[in-house]
């Protein structure tokens, strides 16, 4: 089991999360050319080593996270919210819990 | 290399089994080859064999970083079928099944190909309609397919959970010519066949760089020195992106995911068929090996990985599937589970194509389906390398099909590699 330290919920099993994909992919402007869209939709670096990826805490706080993880050793280097502005909105209302 | 025959068995039986020879050589790499194939898995070995056999290209080396057949060749559930529907896939997998049917004779090596039927369980009228469409397409395109109603299925496979399944079984879609084979024997058979035709299989030889000159590939840097090559073919599923980047070619429409497979302790004969169970979120396939172990598998671990080891949530999912469809397995103990690296492509279909570098050819993107594909994959990849043009059957297995909009998305899952099971 991978253990992902969700910034909102604390350290949780990865079975609570859904894997998204490569977090370095940025969709181009809608009127960008075919090449830009082709590359964004279909082409991947497929990193062997530390990569940025998205995970969805679907059976938890339902927030999207950006996880820095080694695809060879599965070591998790860092976890942060994918949408910091939403994270700020939440953290001003409730205090963050530690590990549960 | 001596030929296996009834006579050789009798002769060695009278000779205390002293007359058997090594099945292939262990040569040092030469300075240059006409063709170098990277990866001595099933696809690489089959390619080398058909290059030598069909195209008389015999100055060939197959490089392997570990030992031959040590990657996905030995990490699959050995299922062989051709129940694909999409144009391109249909003809390709049918050709592969036909090659399987003659493979033991072709290689003079018993690959234990067993046409024990591939039985896809159906649980709803909609699933039955979908299967009927697919299996009718197969019948109309030179293959065998049939639909079983519930009484037929009960008679053929009596141990399934017919009485209190969460999703009651209503019938099955069946391909009788499908089945399975012994994976190691396929690797060894192709290796022996290729070696006998003069191919050098060079193990413990990891590729560390691609030598390019004026847009042409000239050879490979390896841990056993630089090896010159007229042409280079990549057949390294799981690590395709790494070699692609070594060749300076950037990104690919591929992600590397891991898929687990499982085997139970050996039990008495229970299941004569390959049975596939997929409903709701479940995906499960099972058969019984000749040794008696139940061999089964399910879905990916869902997150990208280059680690050849599986994680526990999928063990639980797969064992839940096993006991829900075959409750009699509840007390059977799991013997081993393992994981292999899949080239998951953006539409679930493979690549057998030229690359932007002259004389460099790509064989990749096999998703879950590389084992059954290996004879035809080698057949058409050899044809591509020898003739420098793709056969029409694999004409759409190109990298630019995404740009052109001619994707071959058998499952209709869209451009998310992990969803193409």
Short mmCIF file of C-alpha atoms in Angstrom, two decimals:
data_model
loop_
_atom_site.label_atom_id
_atom_site.label_comp_id
_atom_site.label_asym_id
_atom_site.label_seq_id
_atom_site.Cartn_x
_atom_site.Cartn_y
_atom_site.Cartn_z
CA UNK A 1 0.00 0.00 0.00
CA UNK A 2 1.26 3.48 -0.79
CA UNK A 3 0.57 6.01 1.96
CA UNK A 4 -0.28 9.49 0.74
CA UNK A 5 -0.15 12.40 3.16
CA UNK A 6 -3.25 14.31 2.09
CA UNK A 7 -2.79 17.95 3.16
CA UNK A 8 -6.43 18.00 4.29
CA UNK A 9 -6.97 14.56 5.83
CA UNK A 10 -3.55 13.35 6.90
CA UNK A 11 -1.75 10.12 6.02
CA UNK A 12 -4.09 7.76 4.15
CA UNK A 13 -3.88 4.50 2.18
CA UNK A 14 -3.69 4.97 -1.57
CA UNK A 15 -6.79 2.81 -1.97
CA UNK A 16 -8.75 5.89 -0.85
CA UNK A 17 -7.44 7.76 -3.88
CA UNK A 18 -7.90 7.54 -7.63
CA UNK A 19 -4.82 8.00 -9.78
CA UNK A 20 -5.17 10.83 -12.28
CA UNK A 21 -2.16 11.06 -14.53
CA UNK A 22 0.84 13.14 -15.53
CA UNK A 23 0.58 16.48 -13.69
CA UNK A 24 3.00 18.24 -16.01
CA UNK A 25 0.52 18.16 -18.89
CA UNK A 26 -0.90 21.63 -19.50
CA UNK A 27 -3.71 21.97 -22.02
CA UNK A 28 -3.03 24.70 -24.57
CA UNK A 29 -5.41 27.49 -25.54
CA UNK A 30 -8.53 26.30 -27.35
CA UNK A 31 -7.35 27.88 -30.59
CA UNK A 32 -3.82 26.53 -30.31
CA UNK A 33 -2.66 24.47 -33.27
CA UNK A 34 -3.05 20.75 -33.89
CA UNK A 35 0.51 20.02 -32.79
CA UNK A 36 0.03 21.58 -29.36
CA UNK A 37 -3.22 19.68 -28.76
CA UNK A 38 -1.84 16.41 -30.12
CA UNK A 39 1.12 16.63 -27.76
CA UNK A 40 -0.99 17.56 -24.74
CA UNK A 41 -3.62 14.86 -25.25
CA UNK A 42 -1.52 11.96 -26.48
CA UNK A 43 2.21 12.37 -25.84
CA UNK A 44 3.81 11.50 -22.50
CA UNK A 45 7.33 11.62 -21.14
CA UNK A 46 6.63 8.43 -19.15
CA UNK A 47 9.25 9.23 -16.52
CA UNK A 48 11.17 6.42 -14.85
CA UNK A 49 12.05 8.13 -11.60
CA UNK A 50 10.51 11.06 -9.78
CA UNK A 51 7.48 12.45 -11.59
CA UNK A 52 4.65 14.85 -10.86
CA UNK A 53 1.24 13.22 -10.98
CA UNK A 54 -2.32 13.96 -9.96
CA UNK A 55 -4.31 11.92 -7.44
CA UNK A 56 -7.94 12.45 -6.48
CA UNK A 57 -8.84 11.81 -2.86
CA UNK A 58 -12.10 10.39 -4.07
CA UNK A 59 -12.98 8.47 -0.91
CA UNK A 60 -11.87 11.29 1.36
CA UNK A 61 -11.98 15.05 0.96
CA UNK A 62 -12.47 14.73 -2.83
CA UNK A 63 -9.68 17.24 -3.46
CA UNK A 64 -7.21 16.81 -6.31
CA UNK A 65 -3.60 16.59 -5.20
CA UNK A 66 -0.27 16.90 -6.95
CA UNK A 67 2.02 14.14 -5.77
CA UNK A 68 5.73 13.92 -6.49
CA UNK A 69 6.46 10.20 -6.59
CA UNK A 70 9.22 7.92 -7.81
CA UNK A 71 7.78 5.53 -10.40
CA UNK A 72 10.55 3.02 -9.79
CA UNK A 73 10.67 2.88 -5.97
CA UNK A 74 7.16 4.28 -5.26
CA UNK A 75 8.70 6.68 -2.74
CA UNK A 76 6.54 9.78 -2.30
CA UNK A 77 8.58 12.95 -2.18
CA UNK A 78 5.92 15.60 -1.70
CA UNK A 79 2.16 16.14 -1.74
CA UNK A 80 0.38 19.43 -2.32
CA UNK A 81 -3.11 20.58 -3.28
CA UNK A 82 -3.70 20.86 -7.02
CA UNK A 83 -5.82 23.97 -6.50
CA UNK A 84 -4.08 26.09 -3.84
CA UNK A 85 -6.76 28.79 -3.99
CA UNK A 86 -9.43 26.27 -2.94
CA UNK A 87 -7.10 24.89 -0.31
CA UNK A 88 -6.70 28.37 1.15
CA UNK A 89 -10.46 28.81 1.26
CA UNK A 90 -10.79 25.63 3.27
CA UNK A 91 -7.90 26.16 5.63
CA UNK A 92 -9.16 29.58 6.66
CA UNK A 93 -12.43 27.96 7.78
CA UNK A 94 -11.13 24.89 9.53
CA UNK A 95 -7.80 24.12 11.10
CA UNK A 96 -5.80 21.36 9.44
CA UNK A 97 -5.67 18.08 11.26
CA UNK A 98 -2.44 16.19 11.66
CA UNK A 99 -1.93 12.51 10.92
CA UNK A 100 -4.95 10.40 11.64
CA UNK B 1 21.02 -28.23 -32.83
CA UNK B 2 19.41 -31.63 -32.80
CA UNK B 3 15.79 -32.02 -33.82
CA UNK B 4 13.30 -33.31 -31.27
CA UNK B 5 11.48 -36.40 -32.46
CA UNK B 6 10.10 -39.67 -31.18
CA UNK B 7 13.38 -41.25 -32.27
CA UNK B 8 15.48 -38.75 -30.26
CA UNK B 9 13.35 -39.45 -27.17
CA UNK B 10 13.85 -43.23 -27.53
CA UNK B 11 17.55 -42.84 -28.29
CA UNK B 12 18.16 -40.67 -25.21
CA UNK B 13 16.00 -42.95 -23.12
CA UNK B 14 18.42 -45.77 -23.94
CA UNK B 15 21.38 -43.47 -23.38
CA UNK B 16 20.62 -42.23 -19.82
CA UNK B 17 19.52 -38.88 -21.30
CA UNK B 18 23.15 -38.04 -22.09
CA UNK B 19 22.64 -37.03 -25.72
CA UNK B 20 20.76 -33.76 -25.30
CA UNK B 21 22.54 -30.60 -26.39
CA UNK B 22 22.38 -26.96 -25.36
CA UNK B 23 19.32 -25.39 -26.94
CA UNK B 24 21.07 -22.17 -27.98
CA UNK B 25 24.57 -20.73 -27.94
CA UNK B 26 25.83 -17.98 -25.64
CA UNK B 27 27.91 -15.95 -28.12
CA UNK B 28 29.95 -12.81 -27.56
CA UNK B 29 28.67 -9.86 -29.57
CA UNK B 30 30.25 -9.30 -32.96
CA UNK B 31 31.29 -5.85 -34.13
CA UNK B 32 28.41 -5.38 -36.52
CA UNK B 33 25.15 -7.01 -37.52
CA UNK B 34 22.73 -6.40 -40.36
CA UNK B 35 19.86 -6.21 -37.84
CA UNK B 36 19.96 -5.78 -34.08
CA UNK B 37 16.77 -6.40 -32.12
CA UNK B 38 16.64 -4.94 -28.61
CA UNK B 39 14.77 -7.15 -26.16
CA UNK B 40 14.85 -10.96 -26.04
CA UNK B 41 11.26 -11.33 -25.00
CA UNK B 42 8.65 -13.12 -27.05
CA UNK B 43 8.29 -10.30 -29.56
CA UNK B 44 12.04 -9.78 -30.05
CA UNK B 45 12.80 -13.49 -30.35
CA UNK B 46 9.87 -14.08 -32.70
CA UNK B 47 11.05 -11.16 -34.84
CA UNK B 48 14.56 -12.60 -35.06
CA UNK B 49 13.16 -16.03 -35.91
CA UNK B 50 10.92 -14.76 -38.73
CA UNK B 51 13.66 -12.46 -40.06
CA UNK B 52 15.87 -15.52 -40.47
CA UNK B 53 13.11 -17.91 -41.54
CA UNK B 54 10.88 -15.81 -43.80
CA UNK B 55 13.29 -13.18 -45.05
CA UNK B 56 16.66 -14.97 -44.96
CA UNK B 57 18.19 -12.15 -42.90
CA UNK B 58 20.50 -14.17 -40.67
CA UNK B 59 23.21 -11.77 -39.56
CA UNK B 60 20.99 -10.79 -36.65
CA UNK B 61 21.57 -10.20 -32.94
CA UNK B 62 19.00 -10.01 -30.16
CA UNK B 63 20.23 -7.99 -27.16
CA UNK B 64 18.79 -8.60 -23.72
CA UNK B 65 19.66 -6.73 -20.53
CA UNK B 66 18.74 -9.69 -18.31
CA UNK B 67 17.99 -13.22 -19.40
CA UNK B 68 15.79 -14.17 -22.32
CA UNK B 69 12.11 -14.41 -21.56
CA UNK B 70 12.66 -12.83 -18.13
CA UNK B 71 10.34 -9.87 -18.55
CA UNK B 72 6.69 -9.96 -19.53
CA UNK B 73 7.23 -13.27 -21.34
CA UNK B 74 7.29 -14.89 -17.93
CA UNK B 75 4.81 -12.58 -16.22
CA UNK B 76 1.53 -13.11 -18.02
CA UNK B 77 -1.54 -15.33 -17.75
CA UNK B 78 -0.78 -17.03 -21.11
CA UNK B 79 -4.20 -16.42 -22.67
CA UNK B 80 -4.48 -16.66 -26.45
CA UNK B 81 -7.57 -15.44 -28.30
CA UNK B 82 -8.51 -13.39 -31.34
CA UNK B 83 -11.85 -11.94 -30.24
CA UNK B 84 -10.99 -8.43 -31.39
CA UNK B 85 -13.44 -6.51 -33.50
CA UNK B 86 -11.85 -3.30 -34.76
CA UNK B 87 -10.47 -3.33 -38.31
CA UNK B 88 -6.71 -3.77 -38.04
CA UNK B 89 -6.85 -5.64 -34.77
CA UNK B 90 -9.26 -8.24 -36.19
CA UNK B 91 -6.97 -9.41 -39.00
CA UNK B 92 -3.82 -9.10 -36.93
CA UNK B 93 -4.95 -11.22 -33.98
CA UNK B 94 -6.58 -13.77 -36.28
CA UNK B 95 -3.27 -14.18 -38.06
CA UNK B 96 -1.59 -14.58 -34.70
CA UNK B 97 -4.04 -17.30 -33.64
CA UNK B 98 -3.36 -19.15 -36.90
CA UNK B 99 0.37 -18.98 -36.23
CA UNK B 100 -0.22 -20.34 -32.71
CA UNK B 101 -2.09 -23.28 -34.21
CA UNK B 102 1.03 -24.40 -36.06
CA UNK B 103 3.66 -23.11 -33.69
CA UNK B 104 4.81 -26.32 -32.00
CA UNK B 105 5.40 -27.94 -35.40
CA UNK B 106 6.95 -24.79 -36.83
CA UNK B 107 9.46 -24.55 -33.99
CA UNK B 108 9.86 -28.30 -33.38
CA UNK B 109 9.27 -27.37 -29.77
CA UNK B 110 6.20 -28.17 -27.72
CA UNK B 111 4.72 -24.84 -26.66
CA UNK B 112 1.79 -26.75 -25.11
CA UNK B 113 -0.76 -24.70 -27.03
CA UNK B 114 -4.11 -25.83 -25.72
CA UNK B 115 -7.27 -24.72 -27.54
CA UNK B 116 -9.45 -25.06 -24.49
CA UNK B 117 -12.02 -22.34 -25.40
CA UNK B 118 -12.11 -18.75 -24.21
CA UNK B 119 -15.40 -18.22 -22.39
CA UNK B 120 -16.55 -14.68 -21.65
CA UNK B 121 -19.37 -14.71 -19.11
CA UNK B 122 -22.35 -12.48 -19.80
CA UNK B 123 -24.54 -10.95 -17.12
CA UNK B 124 -27.08 -8.74 -18.85
CA UNK B 125 -29.03 -8.57 -22.12
CA UNK B 126 -27.01 -5.48 -23.08
CA UNK B 127 -23.73 -7.32 -22.56
CA UNK B 128 -25.10 -10.23 -24.58
CA UNK B 129 -26.06 -7.91 -27.44
CA UNK B 130 -22.62 -6.29 -27.37
CA UNK B 131 -20.93 -9.70 -27.39
CA UNK B 132 -23.19 -10.93 -30.20
CA UNK B 133 -22.14 -7.99 -32.34
CA UNK B 134 -18.46 -8.65 -31.66
CA UNK B 135 -18.71 -12.42 -32.13
CA UNK B 136 -20.79 -12.08 -35.31
CA UNK B 137 -18.11 -9.78 -36.67
CA UNK B 138 -15.56 -12.48 -35.89
CA UNK B 139 -17.64 -15.11 -37.71
CA UNK B 140 -17.97 -12.85 -40.74
CA UNK B 141 -14.22 -12.31 -40.85
CA UNK B 142 -12.81 -15.78 -41.04
CA UNK B 143 -12.86 -16.81 -37.40
CA UNK B 144 -14.88 -19.00 -35.05
CA UNK B 145 -17.27 -17.66 -32.45
CA UNK B 146 -20.41 -18.78 -30.75
CA UNK B 147 -22.86 -17.79 -28.04
CA UNK B 148 -23.76 -20.21 -25.29
CA UNK B 149 -27.06 -20.10 -23.46
CA UNK B 150 -27.22 -20.83 -19.76
CA UNK B 151 -27.94 -24.61 -19.95
CA UNK B 152 -24.98 -25.11 -22.31
CA UNK B 153 -22.71 -23.09 -20.05
CA UNK B 154 -23.84 -24.97 -16.94
CA UNK B 155 -23.10 -28.25 -18.64
CA UNK B 156 -19.66 -27.15 -19.84
CA UNK B 157 -18.52 -25.34 -16.69
CA UNK B 158 -20.48 -26.63 -13.71
CA UNK B 159 -18.60 -24.90 -10.89
CA UNK B 160 -19.42 -21.26 -11.54
CA UNK B 161 -21.60 -19.31 -9.17
CA UNK B 162 -24.97 -19.81 -10.87
CA UNK B 163 -27.15 -19.66 -7.80
CA UNK B 164 -26.50 -16.52 -5.80
CA UNK B 165 -24.16 -14.29 -7.82
CA UNK B 166 -24.58 -10.56 -7.32
CA UNK B 167 -24.75 -10.33 -11.15
CA UNK B 168 -26.45 -13.53 -12.33
CA UNK B 169 -24.82 -15.28 -15.28
CA UNK B 170 -27.10 -15.45 -18.33
CA UNK B 171 -24.78 -17.05 -20.87
CA UNK B 172 -21.39 -16.75 -22.48
CA UNK B 173 -19.58 -15.70 -25.63
CA UNK B 174 -17.12 -18.36 -26.68
CA UNK B 175 -14.18 -18.72 -29.00
CA UNK B 176 -13.34 -22.43 -29.23
CA UNK B 177 -9.99 -22.06 -30.98
CA UNK B 178 -8.70 -19.80 -28.22
CA UNK B 179 -6.88 -21.11 -25.18
CA UNK B 180 -3.45 -20.83 -23.69
CA UNK B 181 0.14 -22.03 -24.00
CA UNK B 182 3.22 -22.46 -21.88
CA UNK B 183 4.91 -19.05 -21.86
CA UNK B 184 8.49 -20.19 -21.16
CA UNK B 185 8.31 -22.79 -23.90
CA UNK B 186 7.35 -20.10 -26.41
CA UNK B 187 10.40 -18.00 -25.49
CA UNK B 188 12.68 -21.04 -25.52
CA UNK B 189 11.20 -22.37 -28.76
CA UNK B 190 11.71 -19.09 -30.61
CA UNK B 191 15.19 -18.68 -29.09
CA UNK B 192 16.19 -22.18 -30.15
CA UNK B 193 14.69 -21.71 -33.60
CA UNK B 194 16.36 -18.34 -34.16
CA UNK B 195 19.71 -19.56 -32.82
CA UNK B 196 19.54 -22.58 -35.11
CA UNK B 197 19.18 -20.23 -38.08
CA UNK B 198 22.28 -18.27 -37.06
CA UNK B 199 20.86 -15.49 -34.86
CA UNK B 200 23.07 -14.43 -31.94
CA UNK B 201 21.11 -14.08 -28.70
CA UNK B 202 23.23 -11.91 -26.41
CA UNK B 203 22.05 -11.88 -22.80
CA UNK B 204 23.24 -9.64 -19.96
CA UNK B 205 23.79 -6.91 -22.51
CA UNK B 206 21.98 -3.70 -21.62
CA UNK B 207 21.60 -0.96 -24.21
CA UNK B 208 22.88 2.35 -22.84
CA UNK B 209 22.75 4.55 -25.92
CA UNK B 210 21.73 4.81 -29.55
CA UNK B 211 24.39 5.87 -32.06
CA UNK B 212 22.94 8.18 -34.70
CA UNK B 213 24.56 9.83 -37.70
CA UNK B 214 22.81 12.11 -40.20
CA UNK B 215 19.37 11.00 -39.06
CA UNK B 216 20.31 7.34 -39.40
CA UNK B 217 20.88 4.78 -36.70
CA UNK B 218 24.39 3.31 -36.88
CA UNK B 219 24.49 1.05 -33.84
CA UNK B 220 23.97 0.75 -30.13
CA UNK B 221 26.10 1.42 -27.09
CA UNK B 222 25.79 -1.47 -24.67
CA UNK B 223 27.30 -2.72 -21.45
CA UNK B 224 29.23 -5.19 -23.63
CA UNK B 225 30.67 -2.55 -25.97
CA UNK B 226 29.42 -0.76 -29.03
CA UNK B 227 27.60 -2.91 -31.56
CA UNK B 228 27.18 -1.69 -35.10
CA UNK B 229 23.85 -2.25 -36.80
CA UNK B 230 22.45 -1.82 -40.28
CA UNK B 231 18.96 -1.71 -38.81
CA UNK B 232 17.69 -1.63 -35.24
CA UNK B 233 14.34 -2.90 -33.99
CA UNK B 234 13.04 -2.01 -30.53
CA UNK B 235 10.87 -4.63 -28.80
CA UNK B 236 11.17 -3.64 -25.16
CA UNK B 237 7.62 -3.29 -23.86
CA UNK B 238 7.58 -1.51 -20.52
CA UNK B 239 10.80 0.36 -21.23
CA UNK B 240 10.00 1.67 -24.71
CA UNK B 241 9.96 5.30 -23.58
CA UNK B 242 13.45 5.00 -22.10
CA UNK B 243 14.98 3.69 -25.32
CA UNK B 244 12.98 6.19 -27.34
CA UNK B 245 14.49 8.99 -25.27
CA UNK B 246 17.98 7.45 -25.61
CA UNK B 247 17.49 7.77 -29.36
CA UNK B 248 16.68 11.46 -28.79
CA UNK B 249 13.11 11.13 -30.01
CA UNK B 250 11.18 12.72 -27.14
CA UNK B 251 7.75 11.60 -25.98
CA UNK B 252 5.53 8.67 -26.96
CA UNK B 253 1.78 7.97 -26.65
CA UNK B 254 2.66 5.35 -24.04
CA UNK B 255 2.64 5.08 -20.24
CA UNK B 256 4.22 2.25 -18.28
CA UNK B 257 1.84 0.56 -15.85
CA UNK B 258 2.10 -2.67 -13.95
CA UNK B 259 -0.23 -5.62 -14.21
CA UNK B 260 -0.26 -8.44 -11.72
CA UNK B 261 -0.90 -12.12 -12.24
CA UNK B 262 -1.48 -14.84 -9.70
CA UNK B 263 -1.19 -18.59 -9.30
CA UNK B 264 -2.72 -20.74 -6.61
CA UNK B 265 -1.44 -23.98 -5.13
CA UNK B 266 -2.02 -26.92 -7.49
CA UNK B 267 -5.39 -28.59 -7.19
CA UNK B 268 -7.12 -31.43 -9.03
CA UNK B 269 -8.59 -30.67 -12.48
CA UNK B 270 -11.39 -28.15 -11.97
CA UNK B 271 -11.54 -25.78 -14.91
CA UNK B 272 -11.13 -26.93 -18.52
CA UNK B 273 -11.54 -23.49 -20.12
CA UNK B 274 -10.25 -19.95 -19.96
CA UNK B 275 -13.01 -18.05 -18.18
CA UNK B 276 -13.39 -14.27 -18.24
CA UNK B 277 -15.60 -12.39 -15.82
CA UNK B 278 -16.23 -8.70 -16.25
CA UNK B 279 -19.20 -6.80 -14.91
CA UNK B 280 -19.54 -3.56 -13.01
CA UNK B 281 -16.02 -2.65 -11.93
CA UNK B 282 -14.77 -6.23 -11.97
CA UNK B 283 -12.31 -7.63 -14.47
CA UNK B 284 -11.04 -11.15 -13.98
CA UNK B 285 -9.68 -14.01 -16.09
CA UNK B 286 -8.76 -17.49 -14.95
CA UNK B 287 -7.56 -20.82 -16.26
CA UNK B 288 -5.94 -23.89 -14.76
CA UNK B 289 -2.37 -24.79 -15.66
CA UNK B 290 -1.35 -28.32 -16.55
CA UNK B 291 0.34 -28.53 -13.14
CA UNK B 292 -3.00 -27.76 -11.50
CA UNK B 293 -2.43 -24.20 -10.32
CA UNK B 294 -5.24 -21.74 -10.95
CA UNK B 295 -3.67 -18.95 -13.02
CA UNK B 296 -5.57 -15.68 -12.88
CA UNK B 297 -5.38 -11.93 -13.15
CA UNK B 298 -7.39 -8.74 -13.17
CA UNK B 299 -6.79 -5.07 -13.69
CA UNK B 300 -3.75 -2.82 -13.52
CA UNK B 301 -2.58 -1.41 -10.20
CA UNK B 302 -3.96 1.86 -11.64
CA UNK B 303 -0.94 4.04 -10.96
CA UNK B 304 2.04 4.40 -13.26
CA UNK B 305 5.00 2.29 -12.25
CA UNK B 306 8.28 0.80 -13.42
CA UNK B 307 8.51 -1.48 -10.37
CA UNK B 308 8.00 -5.13 -11.26
CA UNK B 309 6.04 -5.79 -8.10
CA UNK B 310 2.37 -5.53 -7.36
CA UNK B 311 0.43 -3.87 -4.59
CA UNK B 312 -2.08 -5.37 -2.19
CA UNK B 313 -5.39 -3.61 -3.04
CA UNK B 314 -5.38 -5.37 -6.42
CA UNK B 315 -4.67 -8.72 -4.73
CA UNK B 316 -7.83 -8.15 -2.73
CA UNK B 317 -9.88 -7.07 -5.78
CA UNK B 318 -8.78 -10.07 -7.81
CA UNK B 319 -9.38 -12.56 -5.01
CA UNK B 320 -12.84 -11.08 -4.46
CA UNK B 321 -13.58 -11.63 -8.14
CA UNK B 322 -12.30 -15.20 -7.88
CA UNK B 323 -14.49 -16.13 -4.97
CA UNK B 324 -17.54 -14.33 -6.33
CA UNK B 325 -17.52 -16.24 -9.61
CA UNK B 326 -15.90 -19.49 -8.44
CA UNK B 327 -16.88 -19.76 -4.75
CA UNK B 328 -15.29 -23.21 -4.62
CA UNK B 329 -11.88 -21.47 -4.67
CA UNK B 330 -12.52 -19.90 -1.28
CA UNK B 331 -10.17 -22.22 0.62
CA UNK B 332 -7.50 -22.47 -2.07
CA UNK B 333 -4.26 -20.78 -1.08
CA UNK B 334 -2.45 -18.26 -3.24
CA UNK B 335 0.99 -19.52 -4.17
CA UNK B 336 2.62 -16.59 -5.91
CA UNK B 337 1.80 -13.27 -7.49
CA UNK B 338 3.98 -11.17 -9.72
CA UNK B 339 3.84 -8.07 -11.83
CA UNK B 340 5.01 -7.08 -15.27
CA UNK B 341 5.41 -3.71 -16.97
CA UNK B 342 2.85 -2.90 -19.62
CA UNK B 343 3.27 -0.42 -22.43
CA UNK B 344 -0.19 1.12 -22.06
CA UNK B 345 -0.87 3.09 -25.23
CA UNK B 346 -3.31 5.95 -25.68
CA UNK B 347 -5.90 3.86 -27.54
CA UNK B 348 -5.09 0.38 -26.25
CA UNK B 349 -3.57 -0.76 -29.55
CA UNK B 350 0.05 -1.44 -30.46
CA UNK B 351 2.71 0.05 -32.70
CA UNK B 352 4.64 -1.81 -35.42
CA UNK B 353 6.09 1.00 -37.45
CA UNK B 354 8.97 3.04 -38.77
CA UNK B 355 10.32 5.90 -36.69
CA UNK B 356 11.61 9.40 -37.51
CA UNK B 357 15.12 7.90 -37.52
CA UNK B 358 16.06 5.97 -40.63
CA UNK B 359 16.62 2.24 -40.06
CA UNK B 360 15.13 2.37 -36.56
CA UNK B 361 11.89 0.42 -36.15
CA UNK B 362 9.43 0.29 -33.28
CA UNK B 363 7.43 -2.60 -31.82
CA UNK B 364 5.60 -1.42 -28.70
CA UNK B 365 2.36 -0.54 -26.98
CA UNK B 366 0.98 -4.03 -26.34
CA UNK B 367 -1.10 -3.13 -23.28
CA UNK B 368 -2.46 -6.33 -21.65
CA UNK B 369 -2.34 -8.26 -24.90
CA UNK B 370 1.27 -8.94 -25.80
CA UNK B 371 1.41 -12.68 -25.16
CA UNK B 372 -1.23 -13.75 -27.65
CA UNK B 373 0.14 -11.27 -30.17
CA UNK B 374 3.75 -12.41 -30.08
CA UNK B 375 3.86 -14.71 -33.16
CA UNK B 376 2.12 -12.21 -35.45
CA UNK B 377 4.03 -9.34 -33.88
CA UNK B 378 7.31 -11.02 -34.76
CA UNK B 379 5.97 -12.00 -38.17
CA UNK B 380 4.97 -8.46 -39.20
CA UNK B 381 7.84 -6.70 -37.43
CA UNK B 382 10.32 -8.90 -39.31
CA UNK B 383 8.45 -8.10 -42.52
CA UNK B 384 8.67 -4.37 -41.76
CA UNK B 385 12.39 -4.50 -40.98
CA UNK B 386 13.28 -6.67 -43.97
CA UNK B 387 11.23 -4.74 -46.54
CA UNK B 388 11.28 -1.27 -44.96
CA UNK B 389 7.50 -0.92 -45.41
CA UNK B 390 4.61 -2.01 -43.20
CA UNK B 391 2.34 -4.83 -44.33
CA UNK B 392 -1.23 -3.60 -44.84
CA UNK B 393 -2.44 -5.65 -41.84
CA UNK B 394 -0.35 -3.49 -39.51
CA UNK B 395 -0.71 -0.37 -41.63
CA UNK B 396 -2.56 1.48 -38.86
CA UNK B 397 -0.24 0.41 -36.04
CA UNK B 398 1.62 3.70 -36.47
CA UNK B 399 2.52 6.53 -34.13
CA UNK B 400 0.78 9.14 -36.26
CA UNK B 401 -2.64 7.49 -36.05
CA UNK B 402 -3.53 9.86 -33.21
CA UNK B 403 -2.73 12.88 -35.32
CA UNK B 404 -4.69 11.43 -38.24
CA UNK B 405 -7.66 10.43 -36.09
CA UNK B 406 -7.50 6.74 -37.05
CA UNK B 407 -7.17 5.44 -33.52
CA UNK B 408 -7.97 1.77 -32.86
CA UNK B 409 -9.76 2.03 -29.51
CA UNK B 410 -11.17 -1.47 -28.97
CA UNK B 411 -12.61 -0.56 -25.59
CA UNK B 412 -13.74 2.96 -26.43
CA UNK B 413 -12.03 4.33 -23.35
CA UNK B 414 -10.40 7.44 -24.79
CA UNK B 415 -6.86 8.76 -24.41
CA UNK B 416 -6.14 7.53 -20.88
CA UNK B 417 -3.63 4.68 -20.98
CA UNK B 418 -4.63 3.06 -17.70
CA UNK B 419 -8.19 2.46 -18.94
CA UNK B 420 -7.26 0.19 -21.85
CA UNK B 421 -7.53 -3.29 -20.40
#
